[in-house]
PDB file of C-alpha atoms in Angstrom:
ATOM      1  CA  UNK A   1     113.473  91.847  77.207  1.00 59.00           C
ATOM      2  CA  UNK A   2     111.247  93.187  79.785  1.00 62.00           C
ATOM      3  CA  UNK A   3     108.421  90.143  80.321  1.00 67.00           C
ATOM      4  CA  UNK A   4     104.890  91.723  80.374  1.00 68.00           C
ATOM      5  CA  UNK A   5     103.063  89.274  82.786  1.00 70.00           C
ATOM      6  CA  UNK A   6     105.891  90.646  84.871  1.00 66.00           C
ATOM      7  CA  UNK A   7     105.384  94.394  87.458  1.00 63.00           C
ATOM      8  CA  UNK A   8     108.392  95.738  85.460  1.00 57.00           C
ATOM      9  CA  UNK A   9     112.407  95.096  84.573  1.00 58.00           C
ATOM     10  CA  UNK A  10     113.749  92.770  87.110  1.00 62.00           C
ATOM     11  CA  UNK A  11     116.716  94.644  88.209  1.00 70.00           C
ATOM     12  CA  UNK A  12     117.949  93.450  91.572  1.00 73.00           C
ATOM     13  CA  UNK A  13     118.156  89.661  92.655  1.00 73.00           C
ATOM     14  CA  UNK A  14     116.133  88.754  96.062  1.00 74.00           C
ATOM     15  CA  UNK A  15     119.454  88.268  98.071  1.00 77.00           C
ATOM     16  CA  UNK A  16     120.800  91.399  96.545  1.00 80.00           C
ATOM     17  CA  UNK A  17     117.618  93.401  98.339  1.00 80.00           C
ATOM     18  CA  UNK A  18     117.279  91.268 101.713  1.00 81.00           C
ATOM     19  CA  UNK A  19     120.848  92.721 102.308  1.00 83.00           C
ATOM     20  CA  UNK A  20     120.974  95.630 101.042  1.00 81.00           C
ATOM     21  CA  UNK A  21     117.309  96.076 103.284  1.00 82.00           C
ATOM     22  CA  UNK A  22     118.973  93.933 107.069  1.00 83.00           C
ATOM     23  CA  UNK A  23     121.354  96.886 106.396  1.00 84.00           C
ATOM     24  CA  UNK A  24     119.397 100.353 106.067  1.00 84.00           C
ATOM     25  CA  UNK A  25     116.105 100.856 106.473  1.00 75.00           C
ATOM     26  CA  UNK A  26     114.181  98.437 104.016  1.00 72.00           C
ATOM     27  CA  UNK A  27     110.766 100.701 102.025  1.00 73.00           C
ATOM     28  CA  UNK A  28     107.395 100.580 103.283  1.00 76.00           C
ATOM     29  CA  UNK A  29     104.349 100.082 100.942  1.00 76.00           C
ATOM     30  CA  UNK A  30     101.303 100.522 101.747  1.00 84.00           C
ATOM     31  CA  UNK A  31      97.532  98.265  99.917  1.00 86.00           C
ATOM     32  CA  UNK A  32      94.741  98.523  99.281  1.00 89.00           C
ATOM     33  CA  UNK A  33      91.621  96.292 100.424  1.00 93.00           C
ATOM     34  CA  UNK A  34      89.125  95.932  97.151  1.00 93.00           C
ATOM     35  CA  UNK A  35      86.028  94.335  97.136  1.00 94.00           C
ATOM     36  CA  UNK A  36      84.784  94.068  93.266  1.00 92.00           C
ATOM     37  CA  UNK A  37      81.649  93.924  92.244  1.00 93.00           C
ATOM     38  CA  UNK A  38      80.258  90.440  91.261  1.00 92.00           C
ATOM     39  CA  UNK A  39      78.774  92.919  88.008  1.00 92.00           C
ATOM     40  CA  UNK A  40      82.076  94.141  87.587  1.00 90.00           C
ATOM     41  CA  UNK A  41      83.297  91.234  86.177  1.00 90.00           C
ATOM     42  CA  UNK A  42      83.904  90.157  82.584  1.00 88.00           C
ATOM     43  CA  UNK A  43      83.302  86.177  83.170  1.00 88.00           C
ATOM     44  CA  UNK A  44      80.923  87.309  85.668  1.00 90.00           C
ATOM     45  CA  UNK A  45      76.507  84.663  85.007  1.00 92.00           C
ATOM     46  CA  UNK A  46      74.382  87.099  83.612  1.00 90.00           C
ATOM     47  CA  UNK A  47      71.973  87.775  86.459  1.00 93.00           C
ATOM     48  CA  UNK A  48      74.648  89.518  88.066  1.00 93.00           C
ATOM     49  CA  UNK A  49      75.262  92.224  84.710  1.00 91.00           C
ATOM     50  CA  UNK A  50      73.871  95.360  84.639  1.00 91.00           C
ATOM     51  CA  UNK A  51      71.322  95.507  81.755  1.00 89.00           C
ATOM     52  CA  UNK A  52      72.237  98.860  79.412  1.00 89.00           C
ATOM     53  CA  UNK A  53      76.300  98.551  80.577  1.00 90.00           C
ATOM     54  CA  UNK A  54      78.314  97.734  77.264  1.00 91.00           C
ATOM     55  CA  UNK A  55      81.042  95.355  78.506  1.00 91.00           C
ATOM     56  CA  UNK A  56      82.969  95.822  75.355  1.00 93.00           C
ATOM     57  CA  UNK A  57      85.867  97.559  76.833  1.00 93.00           C
ATOM     58  CA  UNK A  58      86.624  94.970  79.528  1.00 90.00           C
ATOM     59  CA  UNK A  59      86.024  92.124  77.760  1.00 91.00           C
ATOM     60  CA  UNK A  60      88.951  94.024  75.452  1.00 92.00           C
ATOM     61  CA  UNK A  61      91.379  94.496  78.500  1.00 89.00           C
ATOM     62  CA  UNK A  62      90.933  91.528  80.077  1.00 87.00           C
ATOM     63  CA  UNK A  63      94.046  90.034  79.786  1.00 82.00           C
ATOM     64  CA  UNK A  64      95.323  86.391  81.632  1.00 80.00           C
ATOM     65  CA  UNK A  65      98.216  86.456  83.661  1.00 76.00           C
ATOM     66  CA  UNK A  66     101.030  83.661  84.003  1.00 77.00           C
ATOM     67  CA  UNK A  67     102.341  82.770  87.162  1.00 76.00           C
ATOM     68  CA  UNK A  68     106.394  82.578  86.957  1.00 72.00           C
ATOM     69  CA  UNK A  69     108.045  79.834  89.006  1.00 74.00           C
ATOM     70  CA  UNK A  70     112.644  80.173  90.346  1.00 70.00           C
ATOM     71  CA  UNK A  71     114.149  79.777  92.346  1.00 71.00           C
ATOM     72  CA  UNK A  72     116.932  82.692  92.044  1.00 66.00           C
ATOM     73  CA  UNK A  73     118.424  84.958  92.199  1.00 67.00           C
ATOM     74  CA  UNK A  74     117.614  85.166  88.252  1.00 65.00           C
ATOM     75  CA  UNK A  75     114.309  84.907  86.717  1.00 63.00           C
ATOM     76  CA  UNK A  76     116.206  84.678  82.757  1.00 62.00           C
ATOM     77  CA  UNK A  77     118.319  81.564  84.362  1.00 61.00           C
ATOM     78  CA  UNK A  78     115.207  79.777  85.702  1.00 54.00           C
ATOM     79  CA  UNK A  79     114.234  78.737  81.976  1.00 54.00           C
TER      80      UNK A  79
END
């Protein structure tokens, strides 16, 4: 079963990935530097919240993400 706190399905041990990446060109990724305004957070103090803005949807969609730590090769074996 997929863990909803993880990004997608875990299909490949990191050791296997490292070996494949060492044999062929490793994948590349792009990241973005984003700075959120203090009013962007549902938990912001009232002095930062925008007057007249409805925070109900933001509050409904704000969830807590658990952090998982495992020592490979498969997360399900660490439980």
